[in-house]
Amino acid sequence: MRMQRCSTQPNDFLVLIRMLDAAYAIVSTLSGDLREKAYMLDREAGFNGMADDAGGEGELNKELYPSVAYIDDLLRRCHVPVTRDLREKMIAVIDVEITSETK
């Protein structure tokens, strides 16, 4: 396989920012609405038999809330802080309006 010379185009940065925005929107939805709904579904399904005895605001027990634990694992694998920081840095560095005009 041969390496080809690659030069970036202004549109490449715009696409990257849109991709980061989409990834951030997915992570926000997972950590917000979907996580809350999963919590309520687990409570209704009776997975929280000892939830009141578990006490504390710490990490949720996987046996008590399996759906929430699954979403938390997805969020952990998505590296949320890294995605958020990269998105913020890209937005701070790239002027979207000028870059759009340049393309």
JSON list of C-alpha atoms in Angstrom, two decimals:
[
{"chain": "A", "resi": 1, "resn": "MET", "atom": "CA", "xyz": [0.00, 0.00, 0.00]},
{"chain": "A", "resi": 2, "resn": "ARG", "atom": "CA", "xyz": [1.41, 3.36, -0.99]},
{"chain": "A", "resi": 3, "resn": "MET", "atom": "CA", "xyz": [1.05, 6.51, 1.02]},
{"chain": "A", "resi": 4, "resn": "GLN", "atom": "CA", "xyz": [-0.39, 9.41, -0.87]},
{"chain": "A", "resi": 5, "resn": "ARG", "atom": "CA", "xyz": [0.29, 13.01, -0.16]},
{"chain": "A", "resi": 6, "resn": "CYS", "atom": "CA", "xyz": [-2.69, 14.62, 1.46]},
{"chain": "A", "resi": 7, "resn": "SER", "atom": "CA", "xyz": [-3.50, 18.26, 1.80]},
{"chain": "A", "resi": 8, "resn": "THR", "atom": "CA", "xyz": [-6.31, 19.52, 3.91]},
{"chain": "A", "resi": 9, "resn": "GLN", "atom": "CA", "xyz": [-9.07, 21.67, 2.53]},
{"chain": "A", "resi": 10, "resn": "PRO", "atom": "CA", "xyz": [-11.10, 24.23, 4.47]},
{"chain": "A", "resi": 11, "resn": "ASN", "atom": "CA", "xyz": [-14.14, 22.00, 4.11]},
{"chain": "A", "resi": 12, "resn": "ASP", "atom": "CA", "xyz": [-12.32, 19.21, 6.01]},
{"chain": "A", "resi": 13, "resn": "PHE", "atom": "CA", "xyz": [-12.35, 21.30, 9.18]},
{"chain": "A", "resi": 14, "resn": "LEU", "atom": "CA", "xyz": [-16.03, 22.12, 8.77]},
{"chain": "A", "resi": 15, "resn": "VAL", "atom": "CA", "xyz": [-16.86, 18.43, 8.38]},
{"chain": "A", "resi": 16, "resn": "LEU", "atom": "CA", "xyz": [-14.78, 17.61, 11.46]},
{"chain": "A", "resi": 17, "resn": "ILE", "atom": "CA", "xyz": [-16.62, 20.21, 13.53]},
{"chain": "A", "resi": 18, "resn": "ARG", "atom": "CA", "xyz": [-20.00, 18.87, 12.34]},
{"chain": "A", "resi": 19, "resn": "MET", "atom": "CA", "xyz": [-18.91, 15.34, 13.25]},
{"chain": "A", "resi": 20, "resn": "LEU", "atom": "CA", "xyz": [-17.82, 16.47, 16.71]},
{"chain": "A", "resi": 21, "resn": "ASP", "atom": "CA", "xyz": [-21.14, 18.31, 17.14]},
{"chain": "A", "resi": 22, "resn": "ALA", "atom": "CA", "xyz": [-23.01, 15.12, 16.21]},
{"chain": "A", "resi": 23, "resn": "ALA", "atom": "CA", "xyz": [-20.93, 13.00, 18.58]},
{"chain": "A", "resi": 24, "resn": "TYR", "atom": "CA", "xyz": [-21.50, 15.49, 21.38]},
{"chain": "A", "resi": 25, "resn": "ALA", "atom": "CA", "xyz": [-25.26, 15.51, 20.69]},
{"chain": "A", "resi": 26, "resn": "ILE", "atom": "CA", "xyz": [-25.35, 11.71, 20.89]},
{"chain": "A", "resi": 27, "resn": "VAL", "atom": "CA", "xyz": [-23.41, 11.71, 24.15]},
{"chain": "A", "resi": 28, "resn": "SER", "atom": "CA", "xyz": [-25.68, 14.41, 25.59]},
{"chain": "A", "resi": 29, "resn": "THR", "atom": "CA", "xyz": [-28.78, 12.41, 24.67]},
{"chain": "A", "resi": 30, "resn": "LEU", "atom": "CA", "xyz": [-27.32, 9.24, 26.15]},
{"chain": "A", "resi": 31, "resn": "SER", "atom": "CA", "xyz": [-26.31, 10.89, 29.40]},
{"chain": "A", "resi": 32, "resn": "GLY", "atom": "CA", "xyz": [-29.51, 12.89, 29.73]},
{"chain": "A", "resi": 33, "resn": "ASP", "atom": "CA", "xyz": [-32.87, 11.70, 28.50]},
{"chain": "A", "resi": 34, "resn": "LEU", "atom": "CA", "xyz": [-32.02, 8.08, 27.72]},
{"chain": "A", "resi": 35, "resn": "ARG", "atom": "CA", "xyz": [-30.19, 7.51, 30.99]},
{"chain": "A", "resi": 36, "resn": "GLU", "atom": "CA", "xyz": [-33.13, 8.92, 32.95]},
{"chain": "A", "resi": 37, "resn": "LYS", "atom": "CA", "xyz": [-35.62, 6.75, 31.03]},
{"chain": "A", "resi": 38, "resn": "ALA", "atom": "CA", "xyz": [-33.45, 3.68, 31.59]},
{"chain": "A", "resi": 39, "resn": "TYR", "atom": "CA", "xyz": [-33.38, 4.47, 35.30]},
{"chain": "A", "resi": 40, "resn": "MET", "atom": "CA", "xyz": [-37.18, 4.73, 35.41]},
{"chain": "A", "resi": 41, "resn": "LEU", "atom": "CA", "xyz": [-37.62, 1.51, 33.39]},
{"chain": "A", "resi": 42, "resn": "ASP", "atom": "CA", "xyz": [-35.28, -0.39, 35.71]},
{"chain": "A", "resi": 43, "resn": "ARG", "atom": "CA", "xyz": [-37.21, 0.89, 38.73]},
{"chain": "A", "resi": 44, "resn": "GLU", "atom": "CA", "xyz": [-40.53, -0.15, 37.18]},
{"chain": "A", "resi": 45, "resn": "ALA", "atom": "CA", "xyz": [-39.17, -3.56, 36.17]},
{"chain": "A", "resi": 46, "resn": "GLY", "atom": "CA", "xyz": [-38.29, -4.27, 39.80]},
{"chain": "A", "resi": 47, "resn": "PHE", "atom": "CA", "xyz": [-34.51, -4.34, 39.40]},
{"chain": "A", "resi": 48, "resn": "ASN", "atom": "CA", "xyz": [-34.25, -2.01, 42.38]},
{"chain": "A", "resi": 49, "resn": "GLY", "atom": "CA", "xyz": [-35.30, -4.50, 45.04]},
{"chain": "A", "resi": 50, "resn": "MET", "atom": "CA", "xyz": [-32.67, -3.20, 47.44]},
{"chain": "A", "resi": 51, "resn": "ALA", "atom": "CA", "xyz": [-32.25, 0.23, 45.88]},
{"chain": "A", "resi": 52, "resn": "ASP", "atom": "CA", "xyz": [-33.52, 2.01, 48.96]},
{"chain": "A", "resi": 53, "resn": "ASP", "atom": "CA", "xyz": [-31.10, 0.05, 51.14]},
{"chain": "A", "resi": 54, "resn": "ALA", "atom": "CA", "xyz": [-28.15, 0.69, 48.81]},
{"chain": "A", "resi": 55, "resn": "GLY", "atom": "CA", "xyz": [-28.10, 4.32, 49.93]},
{"chain": "A", "resi": 56, "resn": "GLY", "atom": "CA", "xyz": [-25.83, 7.12, 48.85]},
{"chain": "A", "resi": 57, "resn": "GLU", "atom": "CA", "xyz": [-25.44, 9.12, 45.69]},
{"chain": "A", "resi": 58, "resn": "GLY", "atom": "CA", "xyz": [-22.47, 7.11, 44.46]},
{"chain": "A", "resi": 59, "resn": "GLU", "atom": "CA", "xyz": [-22.15, 4.86, 41.48]},
{"chain": "A", "resi": 60, "resn": "LEU", "atom": "CA", "xyz": [-25.24, 2.83, 40.62]},
{"chain": "A", "resi": 61, "resn": "ASN", "atom": "CA", "xyz": [-25.10, -0.89, 41.26]},
{"chain": "A", "resi": 62, "resn": "LYS", "atom": "CA", "xyz": [-25.16, -2.93, 38.03]},
{"chain": "A", "resi": 63, "resn": "GLU", "atom": "CA", "xyz": [-27.55, -5.48, 39.51]},
{"chain": "A", "resi": 64, "resn": "LEU", "atom": "CA", "xyz": [-29.96, -2.80, 40.69]},
{"chain": "A", "resi": 65, "resn": "TYR", "atom": "CA", "xyz": [-30.01, -0.78, 37.47]},
{"chain": "A", "resi": 66, "resn": "PRO", "atom": "CA", "xyz": [-28.65, -2.88, 34.56]},
{"chain": "A", "resi": 67, "resn": "SER", "atom": "CA", "xyz": [-29.88, -0.53, 31.81]},
{"chain": "A", "resi": 68, "resn": "VAL", "atom": "CA", "xyz": [-28.31, 2.49, 33.46]},
{"chain": "A", "resi": 69, "resn": "ALA", "atom": "CA", "xyz": [-25.08, 0.55, 33.99]},
{"chain": "A", "resi": 70, "resn": "TYR", "atom": "CA", "xyz": [-25.07, -0.34, 30.28]},
{"chain": "A", "resi": 71, "resn": "ILE", "atom": "CA", "xyz": [-25.51, 3.31, 29.26]},
{"chain": "A", "resi": 72, "resn": "ASP", "atom": "CA", "xyz": [-22.81, 4.37, 31.73]},
{"chain": "A", "resi": 73, "resn": "ASP", "atom": "CA", "xyz": [-20.47, 1.81, 30.17]},
{"chain": "A", "resi": 74, "resn": "LEU", "atom": "CA", "xyz": [-21.23, 3.18, 26.70]},
{"chain": "A", "resi": 75, "resn": "LEU", "atom": "CA", "xyz": [-20.49, 6.70, 27.91]},
{"chain": "A", "resi": 76, "resn": "ARG", "atom": "CA", "xyz": [-17.24, 5.55, 29.48]},
{"chain": "A", "resi": 77, "resn": "ARG", "atom": "CA", "xyz": [-16.16, 3.97, 26.19]},
{"chain": "A", "resi": 78, "resn": "CYS", "atom": "CA", "xyz": [-17.10, 7.15, 24.28]},
{"chain": "A", "resi": 79, "resn": "HIS", "atom": "CA", "xyz": [-14.50, 9.12, 26.26]},
{"chain": "A", "resi": 80, "resn": "VAL", "atom": "CA", "xyz": [-16.95, 11.96, 26.90]},
{"chain": "A", "resi": 81, "resn": "PRO", "atom": "CA", "xyz": [-14.46, 14.43, 28.43]},
{"chain": "A", "resi": 82, "resn": "VAL", "atom": "CA", "xyz": [-12.06, 14.00, 25.50]},
{"chain": "A", "resi": 83, "resn": "THR", "atom": "CA", "xyz": [-14.83, 14.47, 22.93]},
{"chain": "A", "resi": 84, "resn": "ARG", "atom": "CA", "xyz": [-16.14, 17.54, 24.73]},
{"chain": "A", "resi": 85, "resn": "ASP", "atom": "CA", "xyz": [-12.67, 19.10, 25.06]},
{"chain": "A", "resi": 86, "resn": "LEU", "atom": "CA", "xyz": [-11.78, 18.44, 21.43]},
{"chain": "A", "resi": 87, "resn": "ARG", "atom": "CA", "xyz": [-15.07, 19.96, 20.27]},
{"chain": "A", "resi": 88, "resn": "GLU", "atom": "CA", "xyz": [-14.55, 23.06, 22.39]},
{"chain": "A", "resi": 89, "resn": "LYS", "atom": "CA", "xyz": [-10.95, 23.49, 21.20]},
{"chain": "A", "resi": 90, "resn": "MET", "atom": "CA", "xyz": [-11.91, 23.10, 17.53]},
{"chain": "A", "resi": 91, "resn": "ILE", "atom": "CA", "xyz": [-14.72, 25.65, 17.89]},
{"chain": "A", "resi": 92, "resn": "ALA", "atom": "CA", "xyz": [-12.35, 28.07, 19.63]},
{"chain": "A", "resi": 93, "resn": "VAL", "atom": "CA", "xyz": [-9.65, 27.75, 16.98]},
{"chain": "A", "resi": 94, "resn": "ILE", "atom": "CA", "xyz": [-11.66, 27.62, 13.75]},
{"chain": "A", "resi": 95, "resn": "ASP", "atom": "CA", "xyz": [-13.81, 30.51, 12.58]},
{"chain": "A", "resi": 96, "resn": "VAL", "atom": "CA", "xyz": [-16.64, 28.65, 10.84]},
{"chain": "A", "resi": 97, "resn": "GLU", "atom": "CA", "xyz": [-17.96, 31.66, 8.93]},
{"chain": "A", "resi": 98, "resn": "ILE", "atom": "CA", "xyz": [-14.60, 32.58, 7.40]},
{"chain": "A", "resi": 99, "resn": "THR", "atom": "CA", "xyz": [-13.79, 28.95, 6.69]},
{"chain": "A", "resi": 100, "resn": "SER", "atom": "CA", "xyz": [-17.16, 28.54, 4.95]},
{"chain": "A", "resi": 101, "resn": "GLU", "atom": "CA", "xyz": [-16.45, 31.54, 2.75]},
{"chain": "A", "resi": 102, "resn": "THR", "atom": "CA", "xyz": [-12.98, 30.22, 1.90]},
{"chain": "A", "resi": 103, "resn": "LYS", "atom": "CA", "xyz": [-14.20, 26.91, 0.54]}
]
